[in-house]
Coordinates of C-alpha atoms in Angstrom, one line a residue:
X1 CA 184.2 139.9 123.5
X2 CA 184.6 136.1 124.6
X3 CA 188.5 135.5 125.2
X4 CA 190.2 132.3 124.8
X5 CA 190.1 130.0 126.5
X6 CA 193.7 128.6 128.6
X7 CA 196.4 125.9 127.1
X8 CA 194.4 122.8 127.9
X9 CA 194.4 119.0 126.4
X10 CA 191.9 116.6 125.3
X11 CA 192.9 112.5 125.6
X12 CA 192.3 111.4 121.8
X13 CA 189.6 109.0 123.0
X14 CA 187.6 111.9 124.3
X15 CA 187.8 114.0 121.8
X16 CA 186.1 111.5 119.2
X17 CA 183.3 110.6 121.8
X18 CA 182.9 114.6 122.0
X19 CA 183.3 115.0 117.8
X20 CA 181.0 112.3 117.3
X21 CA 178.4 114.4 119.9
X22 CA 178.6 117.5 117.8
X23 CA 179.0 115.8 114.3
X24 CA 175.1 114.8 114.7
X25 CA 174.0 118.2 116.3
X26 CA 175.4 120.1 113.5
X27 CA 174.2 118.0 110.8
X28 CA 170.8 118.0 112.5
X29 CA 170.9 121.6 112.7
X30 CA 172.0 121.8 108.7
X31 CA 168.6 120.1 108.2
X32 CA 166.8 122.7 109.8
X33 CA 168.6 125.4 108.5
X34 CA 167.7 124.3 104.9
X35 CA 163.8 125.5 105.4
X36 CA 165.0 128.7 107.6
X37 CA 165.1 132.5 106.1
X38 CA 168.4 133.1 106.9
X39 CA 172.1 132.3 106.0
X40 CA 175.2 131.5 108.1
X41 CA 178.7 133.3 107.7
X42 CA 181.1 131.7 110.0
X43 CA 184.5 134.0 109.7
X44 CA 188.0 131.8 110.3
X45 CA 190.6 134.6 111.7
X46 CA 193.8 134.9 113.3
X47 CA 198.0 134.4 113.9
X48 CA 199.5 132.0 110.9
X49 CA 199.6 128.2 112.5
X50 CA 196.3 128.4 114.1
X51 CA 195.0 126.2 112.0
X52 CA 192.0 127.7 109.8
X53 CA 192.7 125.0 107.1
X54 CA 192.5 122.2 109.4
X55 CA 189.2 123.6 111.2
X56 CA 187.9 124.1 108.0
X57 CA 188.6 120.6 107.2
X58 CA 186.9 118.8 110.0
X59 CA 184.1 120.6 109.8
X60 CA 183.7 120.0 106.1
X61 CA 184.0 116.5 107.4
X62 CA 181.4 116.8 109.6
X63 CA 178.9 119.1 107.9
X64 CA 177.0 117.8 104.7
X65 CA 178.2 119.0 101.9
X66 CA 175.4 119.5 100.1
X67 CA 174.7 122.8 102.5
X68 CA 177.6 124.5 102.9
X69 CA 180.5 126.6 100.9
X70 CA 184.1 127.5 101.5
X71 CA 185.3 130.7 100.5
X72 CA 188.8 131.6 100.4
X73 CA 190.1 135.5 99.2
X74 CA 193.4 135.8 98.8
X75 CA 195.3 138.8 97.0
X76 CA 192.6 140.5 94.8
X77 CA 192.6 139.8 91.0
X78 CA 192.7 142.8 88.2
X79 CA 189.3 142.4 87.6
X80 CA 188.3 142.4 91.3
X81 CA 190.4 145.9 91.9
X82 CA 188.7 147.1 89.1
X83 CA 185.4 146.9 91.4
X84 CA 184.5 148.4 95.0
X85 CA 186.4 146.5 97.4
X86 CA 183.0 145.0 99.0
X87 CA 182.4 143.4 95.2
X88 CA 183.9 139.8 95.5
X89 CA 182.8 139.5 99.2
X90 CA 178.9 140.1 97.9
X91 CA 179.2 137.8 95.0
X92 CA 180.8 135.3 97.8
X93 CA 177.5 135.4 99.9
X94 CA 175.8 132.1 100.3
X95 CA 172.2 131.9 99.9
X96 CA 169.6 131.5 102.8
X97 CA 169.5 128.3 104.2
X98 CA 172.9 127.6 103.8
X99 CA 176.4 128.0 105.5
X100 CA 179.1 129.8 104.2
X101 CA 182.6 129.2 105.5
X102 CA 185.3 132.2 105.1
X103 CA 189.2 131.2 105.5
X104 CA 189.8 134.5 104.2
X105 CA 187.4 137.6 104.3
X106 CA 187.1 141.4 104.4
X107 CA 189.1 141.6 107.5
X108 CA 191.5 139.3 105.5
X109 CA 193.2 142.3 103.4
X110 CA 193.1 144.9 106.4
X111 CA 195.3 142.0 108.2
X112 CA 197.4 141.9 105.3
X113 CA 198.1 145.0 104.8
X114 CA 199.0 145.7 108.9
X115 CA 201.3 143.1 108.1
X116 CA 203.2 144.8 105.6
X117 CA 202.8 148.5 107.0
X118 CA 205.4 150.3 109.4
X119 CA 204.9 150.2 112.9
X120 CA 202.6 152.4 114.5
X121 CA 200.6 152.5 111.2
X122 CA 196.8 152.5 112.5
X123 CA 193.8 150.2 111.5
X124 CA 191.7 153.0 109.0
X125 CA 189.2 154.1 110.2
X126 CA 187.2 154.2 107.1
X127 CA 187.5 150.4 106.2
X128 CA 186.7 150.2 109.6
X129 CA 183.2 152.0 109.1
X130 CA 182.5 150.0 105.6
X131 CA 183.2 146.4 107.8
X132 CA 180.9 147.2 110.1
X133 CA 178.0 148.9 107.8
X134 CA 178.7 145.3 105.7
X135 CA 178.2 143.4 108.8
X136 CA 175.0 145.3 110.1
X137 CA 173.5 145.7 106.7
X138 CA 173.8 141.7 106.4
X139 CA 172.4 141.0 110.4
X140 CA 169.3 143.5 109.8
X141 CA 168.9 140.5 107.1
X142 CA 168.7 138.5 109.2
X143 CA 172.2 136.9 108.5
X144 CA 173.8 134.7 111.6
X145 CA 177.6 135.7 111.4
X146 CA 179.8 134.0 113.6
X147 CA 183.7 135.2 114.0
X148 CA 186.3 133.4 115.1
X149 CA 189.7 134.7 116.3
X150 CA 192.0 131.5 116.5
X151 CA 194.9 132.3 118.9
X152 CA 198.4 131.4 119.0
X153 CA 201.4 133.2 121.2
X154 CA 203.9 134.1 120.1
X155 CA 205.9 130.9 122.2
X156 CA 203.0 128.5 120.6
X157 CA 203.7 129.8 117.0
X158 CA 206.8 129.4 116.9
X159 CA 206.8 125.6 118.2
X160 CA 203.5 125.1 115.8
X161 CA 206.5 126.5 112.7
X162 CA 208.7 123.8 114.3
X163 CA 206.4 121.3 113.9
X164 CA 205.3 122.0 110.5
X165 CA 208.9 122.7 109.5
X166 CA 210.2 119.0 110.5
X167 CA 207.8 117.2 108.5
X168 CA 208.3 117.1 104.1
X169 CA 204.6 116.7 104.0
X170 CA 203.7 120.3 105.5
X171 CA 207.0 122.3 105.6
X172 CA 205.4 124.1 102.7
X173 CA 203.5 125.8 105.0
X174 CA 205.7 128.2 106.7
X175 CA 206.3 130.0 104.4
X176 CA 208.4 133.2 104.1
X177 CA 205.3 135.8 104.7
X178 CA 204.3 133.3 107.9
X179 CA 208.0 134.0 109.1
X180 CA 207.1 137.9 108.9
X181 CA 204.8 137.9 110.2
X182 CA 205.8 135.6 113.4
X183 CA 209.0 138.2 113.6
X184 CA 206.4 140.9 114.1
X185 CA 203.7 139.1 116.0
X186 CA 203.4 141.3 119.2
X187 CA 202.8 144.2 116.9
X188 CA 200.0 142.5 114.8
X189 CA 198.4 140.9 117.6
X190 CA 197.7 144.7 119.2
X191 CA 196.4 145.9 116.0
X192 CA 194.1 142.7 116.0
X193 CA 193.4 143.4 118.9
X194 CA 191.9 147.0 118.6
X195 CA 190.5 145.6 114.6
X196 CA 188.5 142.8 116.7
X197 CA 187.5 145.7 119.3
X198 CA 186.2 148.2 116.6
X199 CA 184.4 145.6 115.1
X200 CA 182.7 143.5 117.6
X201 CA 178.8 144.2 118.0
X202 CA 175.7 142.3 119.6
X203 CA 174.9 141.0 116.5
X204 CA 178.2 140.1 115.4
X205 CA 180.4 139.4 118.3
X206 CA 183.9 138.1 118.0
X207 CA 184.7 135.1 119.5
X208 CA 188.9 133.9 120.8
X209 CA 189.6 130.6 120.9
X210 CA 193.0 129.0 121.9
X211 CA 194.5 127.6 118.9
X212 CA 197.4 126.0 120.5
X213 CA 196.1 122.4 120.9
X214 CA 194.2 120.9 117.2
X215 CA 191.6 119.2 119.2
X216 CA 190.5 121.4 121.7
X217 CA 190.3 124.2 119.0
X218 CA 188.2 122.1 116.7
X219 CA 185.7 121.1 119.7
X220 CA 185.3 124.9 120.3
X221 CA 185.0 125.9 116.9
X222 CA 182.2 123.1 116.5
X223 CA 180.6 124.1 119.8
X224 CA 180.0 127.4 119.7
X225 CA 178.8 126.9 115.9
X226 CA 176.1 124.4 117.4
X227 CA 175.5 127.3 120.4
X228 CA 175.1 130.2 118.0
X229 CA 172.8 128.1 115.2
X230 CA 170.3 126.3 117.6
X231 CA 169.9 130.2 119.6
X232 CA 168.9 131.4 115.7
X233 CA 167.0 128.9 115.1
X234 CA 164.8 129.2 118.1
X235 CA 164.0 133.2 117.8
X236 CA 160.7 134.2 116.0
X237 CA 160.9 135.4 112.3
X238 CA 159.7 138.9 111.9
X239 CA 155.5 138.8 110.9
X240 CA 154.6 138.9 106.9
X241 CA 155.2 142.6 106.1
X242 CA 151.4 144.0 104.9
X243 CA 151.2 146.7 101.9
X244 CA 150.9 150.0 103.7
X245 CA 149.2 153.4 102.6
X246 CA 152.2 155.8 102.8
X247 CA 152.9 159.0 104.7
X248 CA 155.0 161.2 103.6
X249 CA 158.6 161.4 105.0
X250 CA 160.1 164.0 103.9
X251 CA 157.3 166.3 102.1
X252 CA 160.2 168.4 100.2
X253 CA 160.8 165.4 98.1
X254 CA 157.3 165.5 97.0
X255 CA 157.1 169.2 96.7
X256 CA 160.1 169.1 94.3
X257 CA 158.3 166.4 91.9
X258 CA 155.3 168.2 92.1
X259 CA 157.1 171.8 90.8
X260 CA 158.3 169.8 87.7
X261 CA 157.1 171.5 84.8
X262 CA 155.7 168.8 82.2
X263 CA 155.2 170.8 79.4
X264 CA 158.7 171.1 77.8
X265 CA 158.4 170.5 74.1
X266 CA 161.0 169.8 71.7
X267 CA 159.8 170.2 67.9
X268 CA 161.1 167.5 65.3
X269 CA 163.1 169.7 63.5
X270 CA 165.0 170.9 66.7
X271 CA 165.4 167.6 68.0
X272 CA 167.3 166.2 65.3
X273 CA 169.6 169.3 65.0
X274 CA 170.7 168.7 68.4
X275 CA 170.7 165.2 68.7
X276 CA 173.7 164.0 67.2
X277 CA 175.7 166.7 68.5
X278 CA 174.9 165.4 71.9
X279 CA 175.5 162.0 70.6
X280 CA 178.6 162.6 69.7
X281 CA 179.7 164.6 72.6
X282 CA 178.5 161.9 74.9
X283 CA 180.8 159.0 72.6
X284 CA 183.7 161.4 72.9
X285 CA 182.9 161.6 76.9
X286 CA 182.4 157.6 77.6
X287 CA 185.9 157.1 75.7
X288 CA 187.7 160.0 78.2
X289 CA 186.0 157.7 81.2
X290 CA 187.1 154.9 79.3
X291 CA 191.1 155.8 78.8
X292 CA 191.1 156.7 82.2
X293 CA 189.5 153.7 83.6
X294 CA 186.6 155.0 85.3
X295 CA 183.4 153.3 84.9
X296 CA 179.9 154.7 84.4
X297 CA 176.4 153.4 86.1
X298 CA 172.8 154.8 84.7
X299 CA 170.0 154.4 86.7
X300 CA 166.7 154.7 85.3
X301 CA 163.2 155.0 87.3
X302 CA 160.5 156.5 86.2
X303 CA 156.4 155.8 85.9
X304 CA 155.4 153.2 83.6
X305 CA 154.9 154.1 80.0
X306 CA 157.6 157.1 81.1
X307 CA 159.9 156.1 78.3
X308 CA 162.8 154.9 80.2
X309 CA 163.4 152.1 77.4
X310 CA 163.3 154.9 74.6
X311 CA 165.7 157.2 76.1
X312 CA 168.0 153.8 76.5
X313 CA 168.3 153.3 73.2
X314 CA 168.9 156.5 72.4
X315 CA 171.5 156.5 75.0
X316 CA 173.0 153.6 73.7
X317 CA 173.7 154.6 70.1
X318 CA 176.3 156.8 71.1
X319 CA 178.4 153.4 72.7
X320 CA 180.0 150.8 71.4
X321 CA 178.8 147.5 72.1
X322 CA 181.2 146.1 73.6
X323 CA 181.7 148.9 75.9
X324 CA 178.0 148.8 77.7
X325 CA 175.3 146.4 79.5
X326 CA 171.6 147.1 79.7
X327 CA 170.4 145.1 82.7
X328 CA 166.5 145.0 83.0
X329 CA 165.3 144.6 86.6
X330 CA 162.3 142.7 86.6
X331 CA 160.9 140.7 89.8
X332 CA 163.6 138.8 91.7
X333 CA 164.2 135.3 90.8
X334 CA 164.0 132.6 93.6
X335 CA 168.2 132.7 93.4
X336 CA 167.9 136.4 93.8
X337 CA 165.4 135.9 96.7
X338 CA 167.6 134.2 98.9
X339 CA 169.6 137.5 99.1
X340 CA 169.7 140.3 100.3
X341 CA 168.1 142.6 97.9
X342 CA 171.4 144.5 96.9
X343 CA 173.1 140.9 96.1
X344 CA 171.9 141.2 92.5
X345 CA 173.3 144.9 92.0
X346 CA 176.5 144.5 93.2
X347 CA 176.9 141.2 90.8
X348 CA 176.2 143.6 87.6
X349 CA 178.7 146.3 88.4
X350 CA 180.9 147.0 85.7
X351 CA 184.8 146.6 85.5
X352 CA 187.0 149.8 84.9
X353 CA 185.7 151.9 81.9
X354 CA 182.6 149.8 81.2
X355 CA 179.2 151.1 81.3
X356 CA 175.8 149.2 83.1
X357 CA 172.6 150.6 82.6
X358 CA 170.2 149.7 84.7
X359 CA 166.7 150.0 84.0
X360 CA 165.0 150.1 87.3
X361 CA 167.1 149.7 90.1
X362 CA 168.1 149.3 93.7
X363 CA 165.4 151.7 94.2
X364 CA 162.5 149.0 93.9
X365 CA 163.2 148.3 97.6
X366 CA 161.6 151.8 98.8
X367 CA 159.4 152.4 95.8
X368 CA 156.8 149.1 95.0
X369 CA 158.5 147.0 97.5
X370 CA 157.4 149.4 100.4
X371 CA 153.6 150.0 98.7
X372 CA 152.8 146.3 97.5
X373 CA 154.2 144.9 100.8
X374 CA 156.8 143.1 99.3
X375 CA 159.2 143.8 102.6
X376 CA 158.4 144.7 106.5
X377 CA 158.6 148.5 107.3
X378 CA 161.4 148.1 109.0
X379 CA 163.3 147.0 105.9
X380 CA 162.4 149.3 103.8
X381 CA 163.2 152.4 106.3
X382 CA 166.6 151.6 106.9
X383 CA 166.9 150.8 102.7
X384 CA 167.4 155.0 102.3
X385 CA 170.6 154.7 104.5
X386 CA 171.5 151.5 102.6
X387 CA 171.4 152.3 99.0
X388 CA 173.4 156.1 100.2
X389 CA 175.9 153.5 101.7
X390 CA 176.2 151.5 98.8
X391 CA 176.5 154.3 96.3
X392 CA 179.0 155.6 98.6
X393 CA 181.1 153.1 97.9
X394 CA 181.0 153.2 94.0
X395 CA 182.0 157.1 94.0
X396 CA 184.1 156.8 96.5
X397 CA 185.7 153.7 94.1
X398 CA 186.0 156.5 91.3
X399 CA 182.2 155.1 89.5
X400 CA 180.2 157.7 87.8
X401 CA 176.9 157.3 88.8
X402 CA 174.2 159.0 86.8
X403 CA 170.8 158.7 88.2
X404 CA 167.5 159.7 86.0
X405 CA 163.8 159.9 87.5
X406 CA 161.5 160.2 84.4
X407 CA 158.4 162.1 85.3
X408 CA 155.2 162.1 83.7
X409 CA 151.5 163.6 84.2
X410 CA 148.7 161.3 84.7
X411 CA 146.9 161.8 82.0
X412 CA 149.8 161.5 79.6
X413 CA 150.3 158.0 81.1
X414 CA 146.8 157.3 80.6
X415 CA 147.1 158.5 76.7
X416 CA 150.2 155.8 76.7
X417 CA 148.5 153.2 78.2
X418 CA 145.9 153.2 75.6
X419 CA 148.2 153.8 73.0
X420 CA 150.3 150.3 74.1
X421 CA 146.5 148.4 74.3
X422 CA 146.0 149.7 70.8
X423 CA 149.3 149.5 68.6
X424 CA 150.4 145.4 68.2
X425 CA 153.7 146.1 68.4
X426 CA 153.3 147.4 72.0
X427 CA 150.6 145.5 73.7
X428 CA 153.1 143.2 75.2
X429 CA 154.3 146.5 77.6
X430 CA 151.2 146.6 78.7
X431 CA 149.7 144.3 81.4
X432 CA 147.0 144.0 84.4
X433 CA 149.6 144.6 87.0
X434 CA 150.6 148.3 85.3
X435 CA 146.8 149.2 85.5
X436 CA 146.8 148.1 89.3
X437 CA 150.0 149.9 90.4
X438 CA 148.4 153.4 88.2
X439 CA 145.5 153.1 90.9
X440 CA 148.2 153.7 93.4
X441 CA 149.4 157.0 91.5
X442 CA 149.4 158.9 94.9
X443 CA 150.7 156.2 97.0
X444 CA 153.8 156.3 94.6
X445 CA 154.1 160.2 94.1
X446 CA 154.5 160.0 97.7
X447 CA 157.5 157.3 98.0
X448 CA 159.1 159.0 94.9
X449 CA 159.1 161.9 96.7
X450 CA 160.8 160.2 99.7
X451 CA 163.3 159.0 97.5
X452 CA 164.3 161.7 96.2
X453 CA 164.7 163.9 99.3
X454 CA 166.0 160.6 101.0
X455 CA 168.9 159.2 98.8
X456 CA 170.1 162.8 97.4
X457 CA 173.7 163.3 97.8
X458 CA 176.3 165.6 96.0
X459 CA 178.0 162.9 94.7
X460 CA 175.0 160.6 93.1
X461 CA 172.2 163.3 92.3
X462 CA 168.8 163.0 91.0
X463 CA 167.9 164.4 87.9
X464 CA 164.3 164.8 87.2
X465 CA 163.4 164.4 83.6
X466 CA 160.0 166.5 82.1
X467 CA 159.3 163.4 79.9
X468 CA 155.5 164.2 78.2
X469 CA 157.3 165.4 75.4
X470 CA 159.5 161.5 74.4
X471 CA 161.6 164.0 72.2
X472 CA 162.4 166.8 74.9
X473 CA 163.2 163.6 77.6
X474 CA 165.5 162.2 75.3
X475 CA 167.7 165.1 74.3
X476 CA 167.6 166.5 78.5
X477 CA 169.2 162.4 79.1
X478 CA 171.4 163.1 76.7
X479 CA 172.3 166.4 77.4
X480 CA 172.9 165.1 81.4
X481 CA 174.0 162.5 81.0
X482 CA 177.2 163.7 78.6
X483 CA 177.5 166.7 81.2
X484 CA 177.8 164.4 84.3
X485 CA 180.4 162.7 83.0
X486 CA 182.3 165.3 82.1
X487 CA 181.9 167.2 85.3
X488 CA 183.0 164.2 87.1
X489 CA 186.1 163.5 85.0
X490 CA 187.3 167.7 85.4
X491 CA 186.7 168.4 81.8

């Protein structure tokens, strides 16, 4: 970890002949970072009075505008409790080619909250863990994250209060958290210490820079910026990733798909006998989740023509309106492109006692995005470990997350397909694309079978739906879906 550097001064005339230097390499390097498949986080840290606002000021000064973002998180809003604590940072994100500038950030909180703890209270290990997942997950991206621990004494804060404290114009600055924390700043600076420590990596290194003179912190800032951009600029982007035939990686997955049995029938007469008892059980359910302000996620997958959409609206009818979001996952947009892939999940989550259904899901990264060649192998190997980390998090937030795989023969699809090309009210579910990806029918059993085997855990389960029979699939999704809730809220 770089330290900072020692008390040291810079004559004001040689400080704007060195700003001026660095003012055109940064905006030179904004113009090549436009084109470039990546993003920029640079993370503002450290002991009140170092000066984040200021640094965040001259750069804005320097940088053009047009590229970059400031993001500032202070004390998190209801509706941003109401969501995993990673959900305002991921909405935050900047898109590639672009540079995102963080005066407060996850670390922000965990300082926060060291700041109001007793002493001797440790930094937790588990938001420890989640910072650093966050961080890797976003540098296996591709993502350049710089951090920045701005350093002040305890001598030089307390002349930097004095300073700020004489003049009308920023005595509102010190204010009476600031003073707190000054009157415990030995203790916070060892806990930043071992937080910078645990959370330092190759990838994302922290970086201390002495805060106590404004001009040499704002050259050092702007300097290792340029350092860190032009080394990202000049490595190799990874090849074009290549569709690939699959092998199996974990043949139980496969084995337990296979073992399905397809021909569970339902008659008419049964079906509607048992449907609205189900419906209503599952509306009594939603409203227990809802009163105790736990939210609930449905994730459909399933072959085409499965009948995810069916079961939805069946689904559905026992919710109010105003208590549920169906969000259809089609190809990525050129906005949603210049994510990461989870970006445009973590934006639909739902707030305390709402409902999102999504049909088709996260799990596009390891299902046609590994076959068609849509991401590199890499990408889509470590996605298993990604999207279990990222459920994690919305159990471990108090989510409900109910996952369906709908499962149908090949021939039935076949039947279905026709069916669609023949009825006019369905031929628009129906297209070339569905008829190419049916070709790859054992390609796919294979990567469904990895993803089920892969991304199984107690608390977000797969439940494999028998769906030849539309009328058994619908009552089992009803049935599961009324029982999951209810297991998860104790009933």
């Amino acid at each position: 970890m770089a330290k900072a550097r020692p008390k040291h001064r810079i004559a004001k005339k040689a400080y704007e002949a060195r700003a001026a230097t660095l003012r055109e390499q940064l905006v030179q390097l904004q113009v090549q970072l436009k084109t470039a498949p990546f993003k920029v986080l640079l993370i503002l840290a450290g002991e009140e009075g170092g000066g984040r606002g200021e640094v965040i000021n001259t750069l804005s000064g320097w940088l053009d505008p047009r590229g970059v973002e400031t993001f500032g998180f202070r004390e998190p809003s209801d509706e941003e409790r109401e969501r995993p604590f990673m959900w305002r940072f991921w909405r935050g994100l900047p898109a590639k080619g672009r540079l995102g500038i963080f005066a407060g950030s996850w670390y922000t909180e965990m300082l926060r909250s060291l700041a109001r703890s007793r002493p001797g209270t440790r930094v937790p290990v588990q938001e420890i863990e989640r910072i650093r997942h966050f961080e890797k997950l976003l540098t296996d991206d591709g993502t350049l994250i710089i951090k920045i621990w701005l350093h002040l004494s305890k001598t030089q804060q307390r002349e930097r209060f004095a300073e700020l404290a004489a003049n009308p114009d920023t005595a509102w600055r010190v204010t009476n958290e600031a003073r707190h924390q000054h009157h415990i700043h030995d203790r916070l600076a060892r806990a930043a210490g071992r937080l910078r420590e645990a959370t330092h990596s190759m990838a994302a290194p922290w970086t201390v820079i002495d805060a106590s003179d404004s001009r040499v912190r704002n050259l050092d800032v702007a300097a290792l910026l340029v350092r860190r951009l032009e080394a990202r600029l000049k490595r190799p982007e990874p090849k074009r990733p290549r569709a690939v035939v699959p092998k199996s990686l974990r043949p139980s997955g496969l084995a337990r798909l296979l073992a399905l049995p397809l021909d569970q029938k339902v008659s008419s007469a049964e079906y509607e006998a048992k449907r609205e008892k189900w419906l209503g059980r599952l509306h009594k359910v939603t409203r227990a989740a809802q009163t105790a302000g736990r939210s609930v996620v449905f994730v459909f997958e399933g072959w085409d023509a499965a009948g995810k959409g069916g079961a939805i609206r069946r689904l559905t009818s026992a919710l109010d309106a105003q208590d549920y979001r169906v969000i259809p996952i089609a190809k990525p947009t050129d906005e949603e492109k210049a994510h990461h892939y989870l970006w445009r999940f973590w934006r639909h989550l739902p707030r305390a006692g709402f409902v999102s259904i999504f049909d088709r899901s996260w799990y596009g990264r390891i299902l046609v995005e590994r076959l068609e060649g849509f991401c590199t192998e890499a990408e889509w190997q470590r996605a298993y470990a990604e999207i279990n980390d990222f459920e994690e998090q919305l159990t471990s937030h108090g989510i409900i997350v109910v996952k369906f795989w709908m499962h149908v023969s090949r021939d039935e699809q076949l039947k279905r397909f026709r069916e669609r090309e023949q009825t006019a009210y369905k031929k628009h579910k129906i297209n070339a694309e569905d008829w190419r990806n049916r070709r790859k029918w054992n390609a796919y059993e294979i990567a469904v079978g990895d993803m089920l085997a892969l991304t199984e855990t107690s608390a977000a389960p797969w439940h494999l739906v028998p769906a030849n029979d539309k009328r058994y699939a619908r009552l089992q999704i009803l049935k599961t879906a009324t029982k999951a809730i209810e297991s998860a809220l104790g009933q």
